[in-house]
Amino acid sequence: MSIRTFMCLRKYSSETKTSKFFTTPIYYVNANPHIGHLYSSIIADAAQRWQRLYQKGADVKFSTGTDEHGSKIQRAANKNDTSPLEYCNRISSQFQRLANEFDVDYTDFIRTTCNEHKKTVELFWKAIENRGHFYLSGYEGWYSVQDETFLSNSQLKQKQENDGTESYISAESGHPVEWTTEQNYMFKLSNFRNDLEYWINRNEKVIRPKKFQRILLDLLNQEDGLHDLSVSRPTSRVQWGIPVPGDPSQTVYVWLDALVNYLTVSGYGRDETTFQKYWPPEVHVIGKDILKFHGIYWPAFLMAANLEPPKSLFCHSHWTVDSEKMSKSKGNVVCPFERATTYTTDGLRYFLLREGVAHSDGNYSDTKILRILNSELADTLGNLLNRCCSPTLNPRQTFPAIESSAFDNVSSLEVTKKLIESVTQLPEICRIHYDDLNFYKVADAVMETLHAANLFFESLKPWVLAKSPETQKDLDVVLHVTLETLRATGILLQPLVPNISKNLLDKINVEEGRRYFTDLGSFSWTRNDFIGIPLREQRDVLFRRILLEDETKKAKKL
Ligand code: MSP
């Protein structure tokens, strides 16, 4: 059946579904977490947090986890003198720690070594096999051990060795390849070419950003066509994996095994109610290096098993460090745990989501992060809240109630008009950018509004108004309007910086149940309803300025 028929026959219940399934890739356990891994995870986390913010009561499943099979892991365990499972336990717990510390609010942490997953892989394998999409074949080709994949001629590059001999390497990863002959199960990938093309072009959200949609279409249209795919390896070569059902001489290809994690989490074959609720996934967040696996192999496997492919893939580019690829050998791997001791977890989240654009690589630099966090989180946001809560300007410690007439006096000023216009438009602007997962644009829009708020605050000189009882009402208006702006930005920033937003909303006493997008449907000035609430007693430093090294030294001397 072609996907066209497939799509027509299947009821698109998911279009109106309120239950949604978001995923991160599952991480290899052959190395400790770095900021690239964190980046994939926080994009997915911000996406699912946005869903829950936008749709009060949204039922969201959000999975992350670790990819634990394959010869790479087998080798890493040997090198570390430990058993593969012990090795996996150790590194997997680091990824769990990464998610927990950085508030990646997952509902499921999946490990491919768990029993449920093994059973799901077996079921899925049989579903594809029963539908006649596998065949056994002698297979030979160029194989990259490090990438665990066979490569076609067009994916190779020639390399001149130091001794003058020539060898082949993968054009994409640069890893060496060797000519390998073996007996494999093959998947009839070539049969799915047209269906894949149809799926990729179905709408502009299926593959985002557009650049990656073009890359996938180019892969489908390359000269030597779409080759059938080897989906098993001889057990003699790869023992650390899941045996092919009914043929223990073969191990399931690690990428097939890994991709099935999404089905395991969804309850496929185990829990029909959960599966119906969450399948197909709303969005798989992935990095550009794993686009082919998610954008060609995965939907084809799913179609072969008569399951719906994911609704969308969101593919991000990579982080380089001082414009170089991060790698252990270069010693430039940025450790998120270590960086968070200086920048905090929210600080690092903010930087990555604010500076990272999905369509091109971003460059990590400590100078840049320090500048952005100090100027945006400490000064523009944090300092504004501090000033509103300072005992000199706000001795009664309230989000003050005001009278309409007092508001009218101030609202006619140009700075007030600009601020009110900016706050009023902000939710819709953020909604559009959140829907496109363009977090940097959300941060940009929020900062623009906060700049307008800072300008308003400065221009109205509340420290002068505070000096005389006659201007108390005007002072209250300044505090009220600024705090109403902070309420809006606090609500909108929750998916990016959950802790900072929580502290902000707690401080200004916004009830837990009123921190949703719908709570920005109107502002006090549009409702003409200027009620007051007490501020909460708690520390109000949202983000402490990070001192430069010589500033720290000076501070210590004092
Ligand atoms: N195990 C596979 C994924 C299987 S999903 C069914 C894998 N693991 S990984 O640990 O190597 O990478 C996981 C994620 O981290 C990928 O999305 C990858 O793009 C991302 N990153 C790894 N290095 C990165 C950067 N330098 N920058 C940004 N993200 C990068 O692939």
XYZ file of C-alpha atoms and ligand atoms in Angstrom:
589
model
C 0.000 0.000 0.000
C 1.361 3.427 -0.811
C 1.502 6.016 1.905
C -1.099 8.017 0.026
C -3.621 5.247 0.567
C -2.148 4.678 3.995
C -2.665 8.318 4.953
C -6.196 8.426 3.547
C -7.343 5.234 5.193
C -6.021 6.087 8.598
C -8.214 8.353 10.638
C -6.265 11.432 11.558
C -7.430 11.398 15.124
C -4.033 12.786 16.064
C -4.772 16.139 14.424
C -7.252 16.902 17.197
C -5.510 14.924 19.910
C -4.877 16.652 23.196
C -2.276 14.046 24.200
C 1.111 14.736 22.696
C 4.414 12.907 22.603
C 7.773 14.716 22.478
C 11.168 13.060 22.357
C 14.887 13.738 22.616
C 17.344 11.415 20.865
C 18.651 8.699 23.155
C 22.302 9.268 23.973
C 25.217 6.950 23.356
C 26.815 5.837 26.570
C 30.333 5.781 25.142
C 31.141 9.247 26.517
C 29.979 11.636 29.212
C 27.366 14.307 28.469
C 28.433 17.572 26.832
C 26.598 20.762 25.828
C 25.622 19.261 22.440
C 23.602 16.580 24.217
C 22.159 19.149 26.580
C 21.126 21.237 23.577
C 19.020 18.432 22.027
C 17.401 17.819 25.413
C 16.515 21.394 26.260
C 15.056 22.096 22.831
C 12.687 19.173 23.339
C 12.046 20.215 26.932
C 11.229 23.800 25.969
C 8.904 22.475 23.239
C 6.956 20.273 25.628
C 6.896 22.958 28.335
C 5.483 25.358 25.767
C 2.750 22.837 24.955
C 1.820 22.624 28.623
C 1.957 26.381 29.045
C -0.166 27.011 25.978
C -2.750 24.341 26.634
C -3.653 24.217 30.309
C -4.013 20.584 31.332
C -2.288 19.283 28.171
C -1.447 15.623 28.453
C 2.194 15.356 27.435
C 4.514 12.393 27.244
C 8.146 13.374 27.017
C 10.892 10.815 26.659
C 14.651 10.818 26.816
C 17.165 8.095 27.588
C 20.257 6.197 26.568
C 21.270 4.127 23.551
C 23.288 1.282 25.009
C 23.918 -1.435 22.409
C 26.531 -1.897 19.701
C 30.172 -2.665 19.243
C 31.208 0.893 20.121
C 29.825 0.438 23.646
C 31.208 -3.101 23.804
C 34.673 -1.710 23.026
C 34.369 1.207 25.466
C 33.419 -1.210 28.272
C 36.399 -3.471 27.445
C 38.690 -0.472 27.470
C 37.400 0.475 30.908
C 37.824 -3.092 32.229
C 34.200 -3.486 33.066
C 31.191 -5.428 31.798
C 29.052 -3.708 29.159
C 26.057 -3.488 31.490
C 28.012 -1.992 34.380
C 29.569 0.457 31.983
C 26.117 1.379 30.614
C 24.725 1.827 34.140
C 27.495 4.230 34.992
C 27.225 6.488 31.954
C 23.448 6.260 31.690
C 23.214 7.657 35.224
C 25.226 10.681 34.033
C 22.627 11.366 31.361
C 19.878 10.951 33.935
C 21.711 13.424 36.145
C 22.026 15.828 33.201
C 18.278 15.748 32.620
C 17.466 16.119 36.315
C 19.880 18.952 37.027
C 18.894 20.937 33.959
C 15.155 20.514 34.594
C 14.540 18.406 31.506
C 11.123 17.422 32.725
C 10.778 13.971 31.150
C 7.989 11.514 31.885
C 9.997 8.493 30.648
C 13.699 7.688 30.740
C 14.282 4.767 28.396
C 17.325 2.522 28.324
C 17.673 0.185 25.361
C 19.004 -2.553 27.666
C 15.686 -2.837 29.535
C 13.433 -5.845 28.977
C 10.430 -3.909 27.744
C 12.549 -2.452 24.985
C 13.927 -5.838 23.931
C 10.381 -7.158 23.652
C 9.282 -4.135 21.630
C 12.181 -4.558 19.201
C 11.209 -8.222 18.735
C 7.565 -7.335 18.099
C 8.434 -4.567 15.685
C 10.894 -6.796 13.823
C 8.219 -9.472 13.443
C 5.666 -6.910 12.240
C 7.999 -5.838 9.433
C 9.044 -9.407 8.672
C 5.436 -10.654 8.504
C 4.649 -7.979 5.981
C 7.486 -9.237 3.793
C 9.884 -6.308 3.976
C 13.002 -8.216 5.091
C 15.090 -10.682 3.088
C 18.302 -12.544 3.875
C 21.214 -11.803 1.634
C 24.951 -12.074 1.291
C 26.094 -8.523 1.673
C 29.326 -6.801 0.921
C 30.245 -3.199 1.096
C 32.221 -0.443 2.741
C 31.611 -0.550 6.471
C 32.549 2.038 9.100
C 33.049 0.425 12.493
C 32.825 3.728 14.350
C 29.631 4.835 12.577
C 28.282 1.264 12.606
C 26.994 1.637 9.085
C 27.617 0.514 5.515
C 28.300 3.343 3.100
C 27.624 3.667 -0.615
C 30.341 4.857 -3.024
C 28.943 8.366 -3.085
C 29.323 8.584 0.688
C 33.063 7.896 0.548
C 36.124 10.079 0.216
C 39.648 9.030 -0.696
C 42.374 9.710 1.843
C 46.121 9.812 1.294
C 47.948 8.105 4.175
C 51.375 9.325 5.410
C 53.090 6.357 3.753
C 51.590 7.328 0.378
C 48.946 4.577 0.261
C 45.339 5.477 -0.348
C 42.349 4.473 1.716
C 38.670 5.344 1.948
C 36.926 7.250 4.689
C 33.324 8.321 5.249
C 32.834 11.733 3.617
C 30.427 12.704 6.402
C 32.198 11.562 9.569
C 35.788 11.162 8.328
C 35.959 7.710 9.942
C 37.835 4.904 8.124
C 35.855 2.222 6.274
C 36.766 -1.359 5.449
C 35.443 -3.740 2.781
C 33.255 -6.252 4.611
C 31.462 -9.394 3.426
C 28.743 -10.948 5.533
C 25.287 -12.496 5.659
C 22.669 -9.925 6.676
C 18.973 -9.339 6.852
C 18.116 -6.584 4.425
C 15.227 -4.124 4.564
C 13.519 -3.207 1.293
C 14.100 0.505 1.775
C 13.981 1.134 -1.978
C 10.267 0.216 -1.998
C 9.494 3.220 0.171
C 11.085 5.948 -1.916
C 7.839 7.483 -3.172
C 6.088 7.158 0.149
C 8.989 8.867 1.894
C 8.909 11.705 -0.592
C 5.194 12.108 -0.002
C 5.672 12.144 3.778
C 8.559 14.636 3.657
C 6.507 17.004 1.479
C 3.241 16.523 3.343
C 3.424 19.935 4.995
C 6.061 22.452 5.966
C 6.145 21.245 9.553
C 7.160 17.635 8.865
C 10.851 18.528 8.538
C 12.006 21.749 10.143
C 13.928 23.928 9.361
C 13.359 23.799 5.589
C 17.066 23.354 4.890
C 16.882 19.832 6.294
C 13.820 18.981 4.218
C 15.914 19.749 1.119
C 18.765 17.581 2.394
C 16.386 14.640 2.793
C 14.888 15.142 -0.662
C 18.413 15.230 -2.109
C 19.158 11.929 -0.378
C 16.065 10.397 -1.975
C 17.027 11.708 -5.373
C 20.744 10.950 -5.389
C 22.136 9.313 -8.495
C 22.666 5.798 -7.189
C 19.171 5.786 -5.657
C 17.958 4.537 -2.332
C 19.686 1.271 -1.471
C 18.161 -1.502 0.573
C 19.449 -1.375 4.100
C 21.274 -3.996 6.096
C 19.389 -4.362 9.395
C 21.354 -7.074 11.189
C 24.952 -7.868 11.962
C 26.529 -11.286 12.501
C 26.565 -12.044 16.225
C 30.211 -13.019 15.818
C 30.958 -9.330 15.226
C 28.379 -7.611 17.430
C 27.381 -9.488 20.579
C 26.195 -6.559 22.646
C 22.747 -6.165 21.122
C 19.347 -7.748 20.665
C 19.308 -11.091 18.804
C 17.198 -11.240 15.647
C 13.955 -13.052 16.566
C 14.270 -16.681 15.409
C 17.894 -16.292 14.285
C 20.378 -15.884 17.153
C 23.286 -15.893 14.690
C 22.333 -12.287 13.890
C 22.056 -9.176 16.058
C 19.553 -6.411 15.281
C 21.218 -3.354 13.684
C 21.848 -0.799 16.449
C 20.051 1.999 14.654
C 16.879 -0.052 14.236
C 17.173 -1.022 17.905
C 17.717 2.616 18.953
C 14.872 4.095 16.896
C 12.405 1.620 18.372
C 12.907 3.337 21.758
C 10.150 5.738 20.742
C 7.749 2.823 20.296
C 8.768 1.241 23.591
C 7.932 4.456 25.416
C 4.595 4.749 23.610
C 3.460 1.335 24.851
C 3.456 -0.320 21.392
C 2.340 -3.944 21.626
C 2.088 -3.712 25.403
C -0.404 -1.053 26.302
C -2.847 -0.292 23.505
C -4.588 2.588 25.337
C -1.337 4.465 25.873
C -0.223 3.736 22.334
C -3.461 5.071 20.832
C -3.153 8.160 22.961
C 0.390 9.135 22.062
C 1.229 7.707 18.645
C 2.414 9.232 16.332
C 4.937 11.474 18.103
C 4.314 15.204 17.873
C 7.987 16.019 17.367
C 11.281 14.163 17.450
C 14.065 16.623 18.284
C 17.331 15.529 16.650
C 20.728 16.888 15.654
C 21.741 17.195 11.991
C 24.092 14.192 12.218
C 21.173 11.841 12.803
C 18.803 13.304 10.224
C 19.095 10.437 7.715
C 18.254 7.844 10.366
C 15.155 9.730 11.524
C 14.087 11.209 8.198
C 14.570 8.170 5.908
C 15.073 4.894 7.790
C 12.665 5.511 10.672
C 9.567 6.569 8.695
C 10.239 3.739 6.223
C 10.442 1.165 9.046
C 7.192 2.506 10.495
C 5.401 2.420 7.158
C 6.651 -1.130 6.662
C 5.031 -2.100 9.967
C 1.878 -0.211 8.993
C 2.357 2.444 11.646
C 2.087 6.199 11.245
C 5.369 8.067 10.838
C 6.075 10.950 13.255
C 4.199 14.190 12.739
C 7.407 16.172 12.660
C 11.168 16.221 13.017
C 12.910 19.259 14.386
C 16.538 19.155 13.392
C 19.152 21.395 14.953
C 22.696 22.237 13.947
C 25.766 21.799 16.112
C 27.779 23.719 18.666
C 31.390 24.357 17.916
C 33.887 25.715 20.421
C 35.945 28.656 19.237
C 34.797 27.601 15.764
C 36.167 24.054 16.095
C 34.228 20.808 16.314
C 33.997 19.559 19.899
C 36.032 16.436 20.400
C 37.752 14.526 23.171
C 41.006 14.462 21.213
C 41.036 18.264 20.889
C 40.253 18.544 24.603
C 37.614 21.195 23.935
C 34.516 19.338 25.114
C 32.316 21.658 27.183
C 30.989 19.912 30.283
C 27.546 21.216 31.256
C 27.908 20.284 34.939
C 31.126 22.209 35.230
C 29.822 25.251 33.320
C 26.657 25.355 35.444
C 28.718 26.040 38.566
C 29.556 29.429 37.050
C 26.468 30.173 34.977
C 23.743 28.173 36.801
C 21.612 25.605 34.991
C 19.045 28.184 33.877
C 21.863 30.443 32.696
C 23.270 27.724 30.450
C 19.801 26.801 29.178
C 19.138 30.450 28.392
C 22.393 30.907 26.530
C 22.001 27.764 24.389
C 18.381 28.484 23.485
C 18.992 32.203 22.971
C 22.142 31.896 20.887
C 21.413 28.643 19.065
C 19.621 28.811 15.736
C 18.503 25.491 14.325
C 19.584 26.070 10.734
C 23.248 26.834 11.339
C 26.030 25.922 13.743
C 26.504 28.027 16.844
C 29.767 28.909 18.479
C 30.147 28.455 22.221
C 32.364 30.987 23.950
C 32.662 31.892 27.628
C 33.044 35.583 26.817
C 29.783 35.571 24.900
C 27.813 33.660 27.533
C 29.014 35.944 30.314
C 28.060 39.054 28.366
C 24.582 37.773 27.462
C 23.697 36.485 30.909
C 24.871 39.617 32.698
C 23.174 41.974 30.327
C 19.880 40.113 29.810
C 19.189 37.980 32.862
C 20.993 39.990 35.545
C 20.467 43.576 34.341
C 17.461 43.779 32.052
C 15.292 41.233 33.901
C 16.687 40.666 37.394
C 17.562 44.223 38.198
C 14.138 45.467 37.130
C 12.441 43.131 39.599
C 14.920 44.140 42.313
C 14.141 47.761 41.837
C 10.382 47.163 42.009
C 10.825 45.220 45.236
C 13.391 47.426 46.921
C 12.328 48.645 50.395
C 12.994 52.279 49.414
C 10.679 52.288 46.403
C 8.267 49.706 47.699
C 8.178 49.913 51.516
C 4.721 48.279 51.698
C 6.076 45.319 49.670
C 3.103 45.051 47.302
C 2.174 44.708 43.689
C 0.207 47.874 44.353
C -3.446 48.448 43.565
C -4.018 51.693 41.673
C -6.912 53.907 40.693
C -7.933 54.301 37.055
C -7.513 58.059 37.273
C -3.893 57.690 38.431
C -3.240 55.265 35.594
C -4.769 57.706 33.087
C -2.233 60.386 34.088
C 0.701 58.157 33.243
C -0.761 56.232 30.338
C -0.810 59.235 28.031
C 3.000 59.492 28.088
C 4.859 58.209 25.041
C 7.089 55.789 27.068
C 4.004 54.265 28.701
C 2.197 53.882 25.378
C 5.235 52.148 23.889
C 5.531 49.771 26.835
C 1.838 48.912 26.900
C 1.802 48.277 23.176
C 4.849 46.052 23.518
C 3.426 43.991 26.429
C 0.060 43.647 24.737
C 1.586 42.261 21.544
C 4.153 40.070 23.267
C 2.061 36.918 23.917
C 1.025 36.539 20.279
C 4.561 37.200 19.034
C 5.912 34.563 21.414
C 3.165 32.112 20.450
C 4.220 32.287 16.805
C 7.906 31.803 17.638
C 7.246 29.029 20.145
C 5.115 27.197 17.583
C 8.075 27.275 15.206
C 10.422 26.307 18.066
C 12.373 29.494 17.364
C 13.392 30.058 20.956
C 15.951 32.725 20.133
C 13.157 34.843 18.699
C 11.091 34.362 21.864
C 14.014 35.547 23.999
C 14.564 38.467 21.655
C 10.933 39.581 21.834
C 10.839 39.261 25.635
C 14.029 41.286 25.965
C 12.632 43.991 23.703
C 9.609 44.354 25.968
C 11.842 44.395 29.038
C 13.945 47.131 27.479
C 10.770 49.159 26.992
C 9.924 48.501 30.654
C 13.365 49.623 31.818
C 13.055 52.773 29.745
C 9.603 53.467 31.203
C 10.917 52.933 34.731
C 13.942 55.178 34.229
C 11.961 57.934 32.525
C 9.356 58.140 35.287
C 12.037 58.378 37.994
C 10.255 56.449 40.752
C 13.052 57.297 43.208
C 11.960 60.964 42.912
C 8.250 60.058 43.175
C 9.021 58.101 46.348
C 10.219 61.233 48.111
C 6.859 62.951 48.449
C 3.446 61.649 49.640
C 1.711 63.660 46.858
C 3.317 61.544 44.174
C 2.673 58.189 45.911
C -0.151 57.400 43.464
C 2.115 57.974 40.468
C 4.782 55.811 42.055
C 2.228 53.034 42.486
C 1.352 53.259 38.796
C 5.000 52.878 37.812
C 5.396 49.853 40.079
C 2.116 48.311 38.968
C 2.753 48.632 35.243
C 6.313 47.333 35.586
C 5.218 44.388 37.713
C 2.416 43.565 35.263
C 5.093 43.507 32.532
C 7.249 41.236 34.677
C 4.276 38.903 35.205
C 3.860 38.582 31.425
C 7.552 37.989 30.756
C 7.789 35.557 33.690
C 4.944 33.463 32.276
C 6.381 33.523 28.768
C 9.916 32.635 29.833
C 8.906 29.467 31.724
C 9.856 27.010 28.928
C 13.328 28.576 28.602
C 14.332 29.274 32.216
C 11.999 27.360 34.519
C 13.729 28.276 37.793
C 14.171 31.967 37.168
C 10.555 32.261 35.997
C 9.324 30.349 39.012
C 11.218 32.606 41.408
C 9.931 35.684 39.629
C 6.288 34.531 39.611
C 6.546 33.358 43.225
C 7.948 36.698 44.307
C 5.106 38.637 42.731
C 2.646 36.122 44.103
C 1.138 34.749 40.890
C -0.873 31.646 41.837
C 0.398 28.352 40.389
C -2.841 27.853 38.469
C -2.550 31.261 36.812
C 0.746 30.876 35.043
C -0.636 29.804 31.665
C -0.726 31.451 28.279
C -4.453 32.120 28.728
C -3.601 34.195 31.801
C -2.080 36.671 29.361
C -5.395 37.062 27.526
C -5.765 40.475 29.117
C -3.771 42.863 31.265
C -4.908 44.969 34.178
C -5.050 48.070 31.972
C -7.330 46.449 29.393
C -9.651 45.113 32.099
C -9.481 48.412 33.980
C -9.000 46.285 37.044
C -5.967 47.405 38.986
C -6.023 45.206 42.054
C -3.066 44.834 44.385
C -1.382 41.811 45.931
C 1.335 41.539 48.552
C 4.784 40.501 47.391
C 6.098 37.271 48.843
C 8.905 37.379 51.309
C 11.768 35.644 49.587
C 15.042 36.619 48.108
C 14.521 38.501 44.920
C 17.865 38.201 43.154
C 16.764 36.356 40.038
C 20.190 36.064 38.480
C 23.355 37.117 40.233
C 25.774 39.043 37.994
C 28.735 36.907 37.036
C 31.958 38.641 37.891
C 34.883 38.628 35.507
C 37.956 36.946 36.907
C 39.733 40.191 37.897
C 36.506 41.555 39.403
C 36.327 38.424 41.579
C 39.906 38.960 42.690
C 39.153 42.616 43.551
C 36.003 41.617 45.452
C 37.992 39.091 47.485
C 40.581 41.704 48.434
C 37.922 44.126 49.734
N 22.389 7.387 19.919
C 22.245 8.229 18.804
C 20.824 8.735 18.692
C 19.778 7.678 18.636
S 18.180 8.347 18.625
C 17.195 7.094 18.256
C 23.188 9.418 18.934
N 23.632 9.708 20.131
S 24.656 10.891 20.487
O 24.872 10.808 21.899
O 25.808 10.807 19.661
O 23.977 12.233 20.090
C 22.755 12.603 20.602
C 22.375 14.017 20.230
O 23.389 14.935 20.609
C 22.163 14.204 18.731
O 20.971 14.945 18.525
C 23.354 15.015 18.303
O 23.098 15.836 17.214
C 23.587 15.851 19.556
N 24.935 16.388 19.536
C 26.121 15.724 19.640
N 27.128 16.620 19.452
C 26.619 17.856 19.215
C 27.148 19.158 19.099
N 28.448 19.386 19.064
N 26.272 20.192 19.037
C 24.921 20.017 19.137
N 24.400 18.811 19.245
C 25.195 17.698 19.104
O 23.473 10.035 17.925
